[in-house]
Short mmCIF file of C-alpha atoms and ligand atoms in Angstrom, two decimals:
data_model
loop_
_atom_site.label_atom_id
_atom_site.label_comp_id
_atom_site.label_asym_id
_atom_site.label_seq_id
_atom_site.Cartn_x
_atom_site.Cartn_y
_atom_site.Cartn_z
CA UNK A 1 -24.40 -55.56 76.57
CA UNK A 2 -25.89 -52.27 76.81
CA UNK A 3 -26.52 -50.18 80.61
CA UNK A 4 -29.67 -48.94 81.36
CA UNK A 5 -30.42 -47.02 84.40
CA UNK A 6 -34.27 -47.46 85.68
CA UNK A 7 -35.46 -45.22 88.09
CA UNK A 8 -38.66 -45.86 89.86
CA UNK A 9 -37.74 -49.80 89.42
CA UNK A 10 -38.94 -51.15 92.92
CA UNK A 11 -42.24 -49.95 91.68
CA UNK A 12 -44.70 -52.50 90.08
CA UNK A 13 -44.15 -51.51 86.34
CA UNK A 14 -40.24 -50.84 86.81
CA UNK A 15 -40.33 -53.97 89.05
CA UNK A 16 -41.42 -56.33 85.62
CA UNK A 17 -39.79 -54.07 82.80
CA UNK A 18 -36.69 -55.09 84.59
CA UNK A 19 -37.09 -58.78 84.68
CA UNK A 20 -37.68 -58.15 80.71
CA UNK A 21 -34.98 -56.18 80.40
CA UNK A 22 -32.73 -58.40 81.83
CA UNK A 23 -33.99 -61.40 79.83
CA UNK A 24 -33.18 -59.68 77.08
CA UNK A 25 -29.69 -59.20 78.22
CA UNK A 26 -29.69 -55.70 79.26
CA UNK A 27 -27.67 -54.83 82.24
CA UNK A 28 -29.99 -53.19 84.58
CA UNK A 29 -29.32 -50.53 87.21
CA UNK A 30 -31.89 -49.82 89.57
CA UNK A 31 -32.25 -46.13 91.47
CA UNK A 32 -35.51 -45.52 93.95
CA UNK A 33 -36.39 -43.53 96.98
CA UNK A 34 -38.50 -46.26 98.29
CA UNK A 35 -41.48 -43.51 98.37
CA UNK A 36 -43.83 -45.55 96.79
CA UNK A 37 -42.35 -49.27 96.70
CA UNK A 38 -39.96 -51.61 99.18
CA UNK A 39 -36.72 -52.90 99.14
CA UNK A 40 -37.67 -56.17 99.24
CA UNK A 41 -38.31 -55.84 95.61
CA UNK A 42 -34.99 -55.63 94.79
CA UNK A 43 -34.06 -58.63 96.44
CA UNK A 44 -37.04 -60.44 95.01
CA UNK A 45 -35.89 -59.32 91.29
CA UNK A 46 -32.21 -60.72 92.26
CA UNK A 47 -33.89 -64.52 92.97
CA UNK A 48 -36.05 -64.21 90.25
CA UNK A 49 -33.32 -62.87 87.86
CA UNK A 50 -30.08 -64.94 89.39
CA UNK A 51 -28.49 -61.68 88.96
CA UNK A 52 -26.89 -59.21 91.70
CA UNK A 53 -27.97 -55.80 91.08
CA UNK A 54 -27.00 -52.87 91.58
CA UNK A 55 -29.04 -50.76 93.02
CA UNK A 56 -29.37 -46.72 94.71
CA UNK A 57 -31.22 -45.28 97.04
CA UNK A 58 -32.12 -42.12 95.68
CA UNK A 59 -34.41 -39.63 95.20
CA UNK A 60 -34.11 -38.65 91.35
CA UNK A 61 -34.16 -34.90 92.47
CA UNK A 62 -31.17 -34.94 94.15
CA UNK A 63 -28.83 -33.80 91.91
CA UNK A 64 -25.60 -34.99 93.49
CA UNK A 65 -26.91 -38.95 94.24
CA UNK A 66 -27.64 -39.11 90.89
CA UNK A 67 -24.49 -37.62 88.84
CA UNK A 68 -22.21 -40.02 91.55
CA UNK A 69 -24.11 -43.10 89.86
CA UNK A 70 -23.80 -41.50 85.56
CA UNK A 71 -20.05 -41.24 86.85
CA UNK A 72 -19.93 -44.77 88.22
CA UNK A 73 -21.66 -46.38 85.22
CA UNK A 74 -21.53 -45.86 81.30
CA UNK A 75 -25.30 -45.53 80.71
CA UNK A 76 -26.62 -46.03 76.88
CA UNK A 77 -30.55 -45.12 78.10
CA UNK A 78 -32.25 -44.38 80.73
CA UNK A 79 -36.40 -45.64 82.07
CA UNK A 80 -37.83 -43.34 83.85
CA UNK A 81 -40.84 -44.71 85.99
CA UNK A 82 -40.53 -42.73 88.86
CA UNK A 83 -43.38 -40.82 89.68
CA UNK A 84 -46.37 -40.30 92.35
CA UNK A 85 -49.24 -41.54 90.51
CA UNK A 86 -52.64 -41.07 92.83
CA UNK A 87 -54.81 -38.85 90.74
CA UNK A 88 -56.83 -37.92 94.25
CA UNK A 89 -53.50 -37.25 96.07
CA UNK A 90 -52.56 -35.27 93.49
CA UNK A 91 -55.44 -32.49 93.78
CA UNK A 92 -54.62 -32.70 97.34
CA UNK A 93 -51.01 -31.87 96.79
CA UNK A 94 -50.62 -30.48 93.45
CA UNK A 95 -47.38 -29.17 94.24
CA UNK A 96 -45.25 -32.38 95.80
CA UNK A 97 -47.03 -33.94 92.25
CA UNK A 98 -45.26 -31.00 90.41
CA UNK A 99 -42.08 -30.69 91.88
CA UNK A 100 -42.03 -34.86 92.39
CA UNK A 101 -42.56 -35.75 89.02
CA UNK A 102 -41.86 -32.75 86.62
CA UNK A 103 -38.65 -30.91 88.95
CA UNK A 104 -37.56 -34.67 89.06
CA UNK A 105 -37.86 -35.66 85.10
CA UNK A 106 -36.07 -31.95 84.48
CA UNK A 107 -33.06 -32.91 87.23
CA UNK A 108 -32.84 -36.25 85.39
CA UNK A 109 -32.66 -34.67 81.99
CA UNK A 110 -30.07 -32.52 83.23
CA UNK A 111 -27.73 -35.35 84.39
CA UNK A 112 -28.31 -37.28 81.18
CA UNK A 113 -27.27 -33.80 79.40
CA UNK A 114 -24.22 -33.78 81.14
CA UNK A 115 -22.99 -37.45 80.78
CA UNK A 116 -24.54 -37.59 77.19
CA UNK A 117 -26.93 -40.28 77.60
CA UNK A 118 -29.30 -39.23 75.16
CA UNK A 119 -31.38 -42.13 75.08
CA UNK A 120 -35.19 -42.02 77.47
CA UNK A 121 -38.07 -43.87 77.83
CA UNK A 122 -40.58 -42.80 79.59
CA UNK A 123 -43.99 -43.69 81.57
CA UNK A 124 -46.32 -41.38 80.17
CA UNK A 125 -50.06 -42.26 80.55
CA UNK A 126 -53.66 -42.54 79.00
CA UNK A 127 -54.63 -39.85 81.34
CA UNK A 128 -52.94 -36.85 78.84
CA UNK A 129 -55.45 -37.65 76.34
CA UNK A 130 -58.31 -35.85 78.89
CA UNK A 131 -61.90 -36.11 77.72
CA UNK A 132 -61.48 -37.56 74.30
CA UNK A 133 -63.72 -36.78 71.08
CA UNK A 134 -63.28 -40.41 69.36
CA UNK A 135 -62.43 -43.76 71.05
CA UNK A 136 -60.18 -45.97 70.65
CA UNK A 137 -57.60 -43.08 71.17
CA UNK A 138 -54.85 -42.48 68.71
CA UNK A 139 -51.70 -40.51 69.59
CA UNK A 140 -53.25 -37.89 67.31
CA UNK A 141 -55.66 -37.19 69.85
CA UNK A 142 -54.87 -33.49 71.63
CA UNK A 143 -54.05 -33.59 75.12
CA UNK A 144 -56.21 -32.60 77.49
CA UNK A 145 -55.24 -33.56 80.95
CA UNK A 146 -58.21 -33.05 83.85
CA UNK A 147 -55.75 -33.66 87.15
CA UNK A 148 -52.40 -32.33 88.69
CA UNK A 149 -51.32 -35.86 87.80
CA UNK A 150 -52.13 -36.09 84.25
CA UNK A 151 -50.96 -32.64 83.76
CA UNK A 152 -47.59 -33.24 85.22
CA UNK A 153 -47.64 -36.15 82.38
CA UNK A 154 -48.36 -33.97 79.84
CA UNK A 155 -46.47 -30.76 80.81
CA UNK A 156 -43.31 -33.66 81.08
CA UNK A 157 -44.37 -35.04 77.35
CA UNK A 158 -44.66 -31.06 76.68
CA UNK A 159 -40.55 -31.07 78.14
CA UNK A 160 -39.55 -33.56 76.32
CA UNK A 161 -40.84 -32.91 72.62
CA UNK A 162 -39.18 -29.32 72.79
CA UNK A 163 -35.91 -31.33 73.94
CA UNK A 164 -35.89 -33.40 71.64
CA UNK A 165 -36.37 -30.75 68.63
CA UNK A 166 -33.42 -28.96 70.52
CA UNK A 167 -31.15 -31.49 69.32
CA UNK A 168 -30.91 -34.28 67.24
CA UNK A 169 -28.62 -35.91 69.78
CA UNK A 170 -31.90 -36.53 72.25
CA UNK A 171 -34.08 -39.92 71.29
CA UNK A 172 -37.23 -40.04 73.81
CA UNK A 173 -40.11 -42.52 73.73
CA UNK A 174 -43.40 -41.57 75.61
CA UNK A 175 -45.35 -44.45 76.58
CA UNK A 176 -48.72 -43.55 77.22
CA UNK A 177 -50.26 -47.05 79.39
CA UNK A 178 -53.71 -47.71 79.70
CA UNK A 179 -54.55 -50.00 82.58
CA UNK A 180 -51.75 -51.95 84.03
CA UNK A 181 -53.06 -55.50 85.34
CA UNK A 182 -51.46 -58.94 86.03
CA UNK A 183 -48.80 -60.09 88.02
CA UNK A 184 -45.51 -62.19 87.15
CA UNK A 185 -46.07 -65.58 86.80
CA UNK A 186 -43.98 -66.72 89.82
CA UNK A 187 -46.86 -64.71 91.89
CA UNK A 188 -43.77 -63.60 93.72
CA UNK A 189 -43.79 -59.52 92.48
CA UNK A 190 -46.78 -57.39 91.92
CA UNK A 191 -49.13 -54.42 92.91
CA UNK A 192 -48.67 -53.60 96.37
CA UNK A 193 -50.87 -50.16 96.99
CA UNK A 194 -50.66 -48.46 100.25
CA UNK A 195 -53.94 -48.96 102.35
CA UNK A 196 -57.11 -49.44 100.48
CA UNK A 197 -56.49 -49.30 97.02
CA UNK A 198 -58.05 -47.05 94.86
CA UNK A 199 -58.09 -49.18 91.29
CA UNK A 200 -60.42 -51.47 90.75
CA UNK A 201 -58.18 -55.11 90.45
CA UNK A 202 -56.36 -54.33 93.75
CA UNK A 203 -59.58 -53.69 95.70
CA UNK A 204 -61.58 -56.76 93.83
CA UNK A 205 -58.80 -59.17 95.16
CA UNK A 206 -58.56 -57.43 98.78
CA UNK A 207 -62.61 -58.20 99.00
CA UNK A 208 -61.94 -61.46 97.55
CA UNK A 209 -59.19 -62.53 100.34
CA UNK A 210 -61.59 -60.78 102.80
CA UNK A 211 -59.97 -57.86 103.80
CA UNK A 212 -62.17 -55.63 102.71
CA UNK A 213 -66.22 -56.20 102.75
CA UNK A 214 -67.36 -55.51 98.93
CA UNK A 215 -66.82 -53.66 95.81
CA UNK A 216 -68.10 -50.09 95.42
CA UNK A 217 -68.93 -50.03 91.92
CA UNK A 218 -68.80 -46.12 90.59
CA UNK A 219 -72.10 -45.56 88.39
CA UNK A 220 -74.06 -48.21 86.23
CA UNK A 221 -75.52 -45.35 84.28
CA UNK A 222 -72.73 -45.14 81.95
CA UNK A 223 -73.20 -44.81 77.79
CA UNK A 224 -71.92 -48.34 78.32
CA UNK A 225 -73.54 -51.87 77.46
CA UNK A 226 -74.28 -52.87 81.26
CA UNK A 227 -74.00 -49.26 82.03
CA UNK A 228 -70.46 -49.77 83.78
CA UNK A 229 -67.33 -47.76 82.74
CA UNK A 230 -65.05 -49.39 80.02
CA UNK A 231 -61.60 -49.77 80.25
CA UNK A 232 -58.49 -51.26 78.24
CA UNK A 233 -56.51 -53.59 80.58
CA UNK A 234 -52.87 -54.44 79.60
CA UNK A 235 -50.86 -57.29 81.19
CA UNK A 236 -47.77 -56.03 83.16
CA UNK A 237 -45.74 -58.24 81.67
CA UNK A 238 -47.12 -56.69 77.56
CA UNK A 239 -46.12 -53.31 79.56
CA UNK A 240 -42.96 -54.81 79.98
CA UNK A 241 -41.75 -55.72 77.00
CA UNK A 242 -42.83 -53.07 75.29
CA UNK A 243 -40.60 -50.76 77.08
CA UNK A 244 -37.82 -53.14 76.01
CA UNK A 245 -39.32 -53.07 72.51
CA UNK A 246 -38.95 -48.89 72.84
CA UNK A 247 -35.43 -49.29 73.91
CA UNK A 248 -34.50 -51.94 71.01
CA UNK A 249 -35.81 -49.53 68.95
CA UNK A 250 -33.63 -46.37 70.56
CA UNK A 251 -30.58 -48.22 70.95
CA UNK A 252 -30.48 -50.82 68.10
CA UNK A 253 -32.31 -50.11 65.09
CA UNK A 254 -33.55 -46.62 65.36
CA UNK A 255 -35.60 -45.93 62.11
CA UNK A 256 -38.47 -43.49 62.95
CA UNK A 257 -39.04 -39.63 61.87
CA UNK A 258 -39.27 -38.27 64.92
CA UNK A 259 -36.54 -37.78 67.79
CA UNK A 260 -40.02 -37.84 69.86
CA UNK A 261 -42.49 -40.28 69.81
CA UNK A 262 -45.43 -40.56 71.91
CA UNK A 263 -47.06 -44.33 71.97
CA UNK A 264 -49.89 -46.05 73.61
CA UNK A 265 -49.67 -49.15 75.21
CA UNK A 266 -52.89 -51.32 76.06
CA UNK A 267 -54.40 -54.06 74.90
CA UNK A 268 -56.74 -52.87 72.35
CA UNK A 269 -59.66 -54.52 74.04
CA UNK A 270 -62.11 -53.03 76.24
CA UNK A 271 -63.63 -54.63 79.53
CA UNK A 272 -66.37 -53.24 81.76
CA UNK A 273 -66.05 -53.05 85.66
CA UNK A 274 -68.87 -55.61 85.53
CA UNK A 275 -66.91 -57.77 83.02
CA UNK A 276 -63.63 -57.43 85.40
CA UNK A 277 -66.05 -58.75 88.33
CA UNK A 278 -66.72 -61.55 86.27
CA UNK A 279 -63.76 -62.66 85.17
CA UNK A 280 -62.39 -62.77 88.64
CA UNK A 281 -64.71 -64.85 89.86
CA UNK A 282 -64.69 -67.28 87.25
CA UNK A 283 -60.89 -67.20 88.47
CA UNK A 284 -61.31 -67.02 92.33
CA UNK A 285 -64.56 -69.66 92.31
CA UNK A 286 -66.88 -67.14 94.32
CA UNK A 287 -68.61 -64.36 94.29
CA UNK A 288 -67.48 -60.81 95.11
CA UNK A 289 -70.21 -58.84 96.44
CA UNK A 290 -70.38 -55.37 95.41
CA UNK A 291 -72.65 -52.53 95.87
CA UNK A 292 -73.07 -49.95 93.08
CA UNK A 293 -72.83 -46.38 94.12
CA UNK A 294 -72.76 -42.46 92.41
CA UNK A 295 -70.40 -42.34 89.61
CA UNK A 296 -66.71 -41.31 90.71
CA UNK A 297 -65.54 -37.61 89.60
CA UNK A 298 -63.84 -37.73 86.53
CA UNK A 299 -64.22 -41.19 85.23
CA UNK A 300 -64.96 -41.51 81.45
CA UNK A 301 -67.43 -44.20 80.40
CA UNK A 302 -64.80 -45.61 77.63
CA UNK A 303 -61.32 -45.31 77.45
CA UNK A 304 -59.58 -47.83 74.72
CA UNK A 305 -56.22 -47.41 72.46
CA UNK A 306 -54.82 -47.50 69.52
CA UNK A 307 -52.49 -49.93 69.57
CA UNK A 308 -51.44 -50.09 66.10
CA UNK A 309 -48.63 -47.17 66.47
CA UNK A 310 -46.79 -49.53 69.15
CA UNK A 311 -47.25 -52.38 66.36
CA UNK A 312 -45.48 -50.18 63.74
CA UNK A 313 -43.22 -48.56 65.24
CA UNK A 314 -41.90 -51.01 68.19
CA UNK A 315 -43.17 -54.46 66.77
CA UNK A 316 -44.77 -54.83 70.10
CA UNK A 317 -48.16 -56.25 70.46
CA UNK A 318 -50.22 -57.35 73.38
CA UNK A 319 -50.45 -61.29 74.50
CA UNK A 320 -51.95 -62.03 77.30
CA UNK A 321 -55.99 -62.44 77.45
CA UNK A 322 -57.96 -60.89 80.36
CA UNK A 323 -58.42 -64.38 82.33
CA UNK A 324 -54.74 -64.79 82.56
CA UNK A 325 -54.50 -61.16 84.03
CA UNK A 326 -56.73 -62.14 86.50
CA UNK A 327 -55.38 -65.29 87.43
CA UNK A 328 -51.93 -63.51 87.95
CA UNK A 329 -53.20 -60.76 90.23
CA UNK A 330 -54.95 -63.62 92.66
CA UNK A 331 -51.87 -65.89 92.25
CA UNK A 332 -50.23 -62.30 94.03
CA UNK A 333 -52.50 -61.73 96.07
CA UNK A 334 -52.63 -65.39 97.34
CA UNK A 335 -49.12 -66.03 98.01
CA UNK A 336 -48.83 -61.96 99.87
CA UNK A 337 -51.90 -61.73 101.53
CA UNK A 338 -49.96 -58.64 102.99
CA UNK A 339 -47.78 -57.73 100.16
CA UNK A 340 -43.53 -56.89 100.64
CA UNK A 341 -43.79 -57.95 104.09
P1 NAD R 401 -45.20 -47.24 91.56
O1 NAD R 401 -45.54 -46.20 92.57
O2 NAD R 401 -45.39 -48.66 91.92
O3 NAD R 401 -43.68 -47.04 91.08
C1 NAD R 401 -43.06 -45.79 91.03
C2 NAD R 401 -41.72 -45.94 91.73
O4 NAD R 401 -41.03 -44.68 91.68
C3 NAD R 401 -41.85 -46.31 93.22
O5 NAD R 401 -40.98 -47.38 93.51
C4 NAD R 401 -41.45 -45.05 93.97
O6 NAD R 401 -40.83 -45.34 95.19
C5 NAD R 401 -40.48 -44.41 92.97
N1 NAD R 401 -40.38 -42.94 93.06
C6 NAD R 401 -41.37 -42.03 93.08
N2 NAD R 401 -40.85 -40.80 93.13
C7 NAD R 401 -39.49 -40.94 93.11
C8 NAD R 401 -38.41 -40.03 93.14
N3 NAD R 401 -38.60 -38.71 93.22
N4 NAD R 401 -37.16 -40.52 93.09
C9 NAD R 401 -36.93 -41.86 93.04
N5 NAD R 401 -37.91 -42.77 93.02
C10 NAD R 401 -39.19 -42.30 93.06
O7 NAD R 401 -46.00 -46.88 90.25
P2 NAD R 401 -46.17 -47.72 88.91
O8 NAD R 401 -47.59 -48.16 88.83
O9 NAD R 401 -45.08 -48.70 88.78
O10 NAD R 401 -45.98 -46.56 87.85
C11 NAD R 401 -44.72 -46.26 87.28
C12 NAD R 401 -44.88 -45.03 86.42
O11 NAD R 401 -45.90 -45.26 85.46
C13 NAD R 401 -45.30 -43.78 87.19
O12 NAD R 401 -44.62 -42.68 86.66
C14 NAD R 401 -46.78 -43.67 86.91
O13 NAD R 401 -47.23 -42.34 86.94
C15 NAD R 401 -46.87 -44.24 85.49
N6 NAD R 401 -48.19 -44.81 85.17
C16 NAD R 401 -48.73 -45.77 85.98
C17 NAD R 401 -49.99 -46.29 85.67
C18 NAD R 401 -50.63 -47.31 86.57
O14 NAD R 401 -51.85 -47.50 86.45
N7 NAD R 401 -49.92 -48.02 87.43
C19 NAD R 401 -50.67 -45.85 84.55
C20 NAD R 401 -50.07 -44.88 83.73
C21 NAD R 401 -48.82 -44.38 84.06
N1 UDP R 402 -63.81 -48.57 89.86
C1 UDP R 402 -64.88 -48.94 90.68
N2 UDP R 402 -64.63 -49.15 92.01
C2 UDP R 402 -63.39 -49.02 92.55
C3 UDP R 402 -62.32 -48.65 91.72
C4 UDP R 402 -62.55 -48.42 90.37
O1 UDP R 402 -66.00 -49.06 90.20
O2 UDP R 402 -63.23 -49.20 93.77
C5 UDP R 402 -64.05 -48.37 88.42
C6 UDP R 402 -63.72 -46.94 87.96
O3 UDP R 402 -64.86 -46.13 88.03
C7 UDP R 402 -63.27 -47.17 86.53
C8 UDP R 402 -62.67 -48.58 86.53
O4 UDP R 402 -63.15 -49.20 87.72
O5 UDP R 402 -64.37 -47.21 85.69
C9 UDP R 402 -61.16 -48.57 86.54
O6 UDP R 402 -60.73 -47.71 87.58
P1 UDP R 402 -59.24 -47.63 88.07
O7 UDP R 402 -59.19 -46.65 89.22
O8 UDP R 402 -58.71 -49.00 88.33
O9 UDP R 402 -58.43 -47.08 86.81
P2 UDP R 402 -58.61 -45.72 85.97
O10 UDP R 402 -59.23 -46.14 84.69
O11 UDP R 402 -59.41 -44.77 86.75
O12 UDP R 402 -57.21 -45.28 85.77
#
């Protein structure tokens, strides 16, 4: 069985790769700082999974934390979804997004360097692509991040291409996710934001259990059917196994060109916020009352993939339909009213 070291796995995409990973009979090893996520994760992956395991407390850009657990274990890839990841936060604090995220993907690299664990996946984001020229996006695209946070996503993609044409030792996978949604089907793990959320399905199902009064809908005077912005959700658990798809393909039957490869994952399908509304309260069996407002800085009417790279390349493909994403996030929701408490 091969090791894999996640870092960021409390978190609520690490959280689900992991169950994936592990029903695919990777041995997991799980390293967090907690910034962002709780322990109680860990122990909620362990009943899910039947499995003990091991995990660290550790912040990846400590240097010493992290060679003491490449020394312990005999890694054959790493998954690295540790990140800060609040796009308003970030132009806030552009420089604890900076030094988080890029000073912490460079430490990582570092470590893998030294122990020789060549192999990296990592969460990249629909955000590099910036104001796009043609939808649905291909990987072809340019870049063009608009935010601290999607520029510390590209400048990291940036890293990690020159890396890997440094040496044909490195194999890297970028996965570039649209809009994570869904919960796992136990209801037991799933998006737990801090305060009041700022994406849409978090805040729809904290109106719906009435802890917060209605939707603020951002702009209905988008280049949109119903005027509302357009967006490609993916279920967590198609995130999931696609990044065990990207390590099947690094560790057991590499075959592509590139020692780099930058991929989008998403469903291929677009939804408007209006749509979204819908479909959770066709799920919920009420209304949620919203109020439209001024459109949100930054927000692009459409943003879709290109899934067909993931197809080729991985073999992955999306499953799950928008109603069952739905249904899993109030199934969440409904059995944590207050999340990892
Ligand atoms: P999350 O905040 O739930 O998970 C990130 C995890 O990383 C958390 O558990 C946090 O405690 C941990 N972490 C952060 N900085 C760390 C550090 N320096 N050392 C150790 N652990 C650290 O976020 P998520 O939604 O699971 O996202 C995972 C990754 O995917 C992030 O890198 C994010 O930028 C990226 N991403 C997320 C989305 C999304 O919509 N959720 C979309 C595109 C990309
Ligand atoms: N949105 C909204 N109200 C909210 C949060 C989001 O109308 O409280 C809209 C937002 O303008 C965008 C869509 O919902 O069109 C998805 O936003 P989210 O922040 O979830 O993800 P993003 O696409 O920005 O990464």
């Amino acid at each position: 069985m091969k090791n894999i070291l996640v870092t960021g796995g409390a978190g609520y995409i690490g959280s689900h790769a992991i169950l994936d990973l592990i029903a695919n009979n990777y041995n997991v090893v799980i390293a967090d700082n907690f910034s962002n996520s709780s322990p109680l994760v860990i122990k909620k992956l362990e009943e899910l999974s039947g499995k003990t395991l091991p995990f660290f407390d550790v912040d990846i850009r400590d240097k010493n934390k992290l060679t003491n657990i490449f020394s312990t274990f005999n890694f054959d890839g790493v998954i690295n979804f540790a990140g800060l990841k609040a796009v308003g936060e970030s132009v806030e604090e552009p420089l604890s997004y900076y030094n988080n995220n890029v000073c912490g993907m460079i430490n990582l690299l570092e470590v893998m360097a030294e122990y020789k664990v060549f192999n990296l996946v990592f969460s990249s984001s629909a955000t590099v692509y910036g104001i796009p020229d043609t939808m649905p996006l291909l990987e072809t695209n340019s870049m063009g991040a608009i935010n601290p946070y999607a520029r510390t996503k590209k400048i990291i993609e940036e890293i990690l291409r020159d890396l890997a044409q440094s040496s044909d030792e490195w194999k890297i996978i970028a996965l570039r996710y649209f809009n994570p949604l869904g919960a796992h089907k136990s209801g037991e793990i799933g998006e737990n934001p801090n305060g009041i959320p700022n994406n849409l399905a978090p805040y729809i199902t904290q109106v719906a259990a009435g802890k917060l009064d209605k939707l603020y809908v951002f702009g209905n005077d988008y280049d949109t059917p119903d005027g509302t912005c357009i967006r490609d959700y993916v279920h967590i658990n198609d995130l999931a196994s696609g990044h065990t798809a990207a390590l099947n393909t690094l560790l057991k039957n590499y075959n592509l060109k590139n020692n780099f490869e930058a991929i989008n994952l998403g469903s291929g399908k677009g939804y408007s916020v209006f749509e979204i509304i819908k479909n959770f309260e066709a799920v919920i069996g009420r209304t949620i009352p919203y109020e439209i407002i001024s459109r949100r800085a930054g927000d692009l009417d459409v943003s879709l993939a290109d899934v067909s790279k993931a197809k080729r390349l991985l073999g992955w493909e999306p499953t799950y339909s928008i109603k069952e994403m739905c249904a899993d996030v109030w199934r969440w929701q409904e059995k944590n009213p207050n999340g990892y408490v």
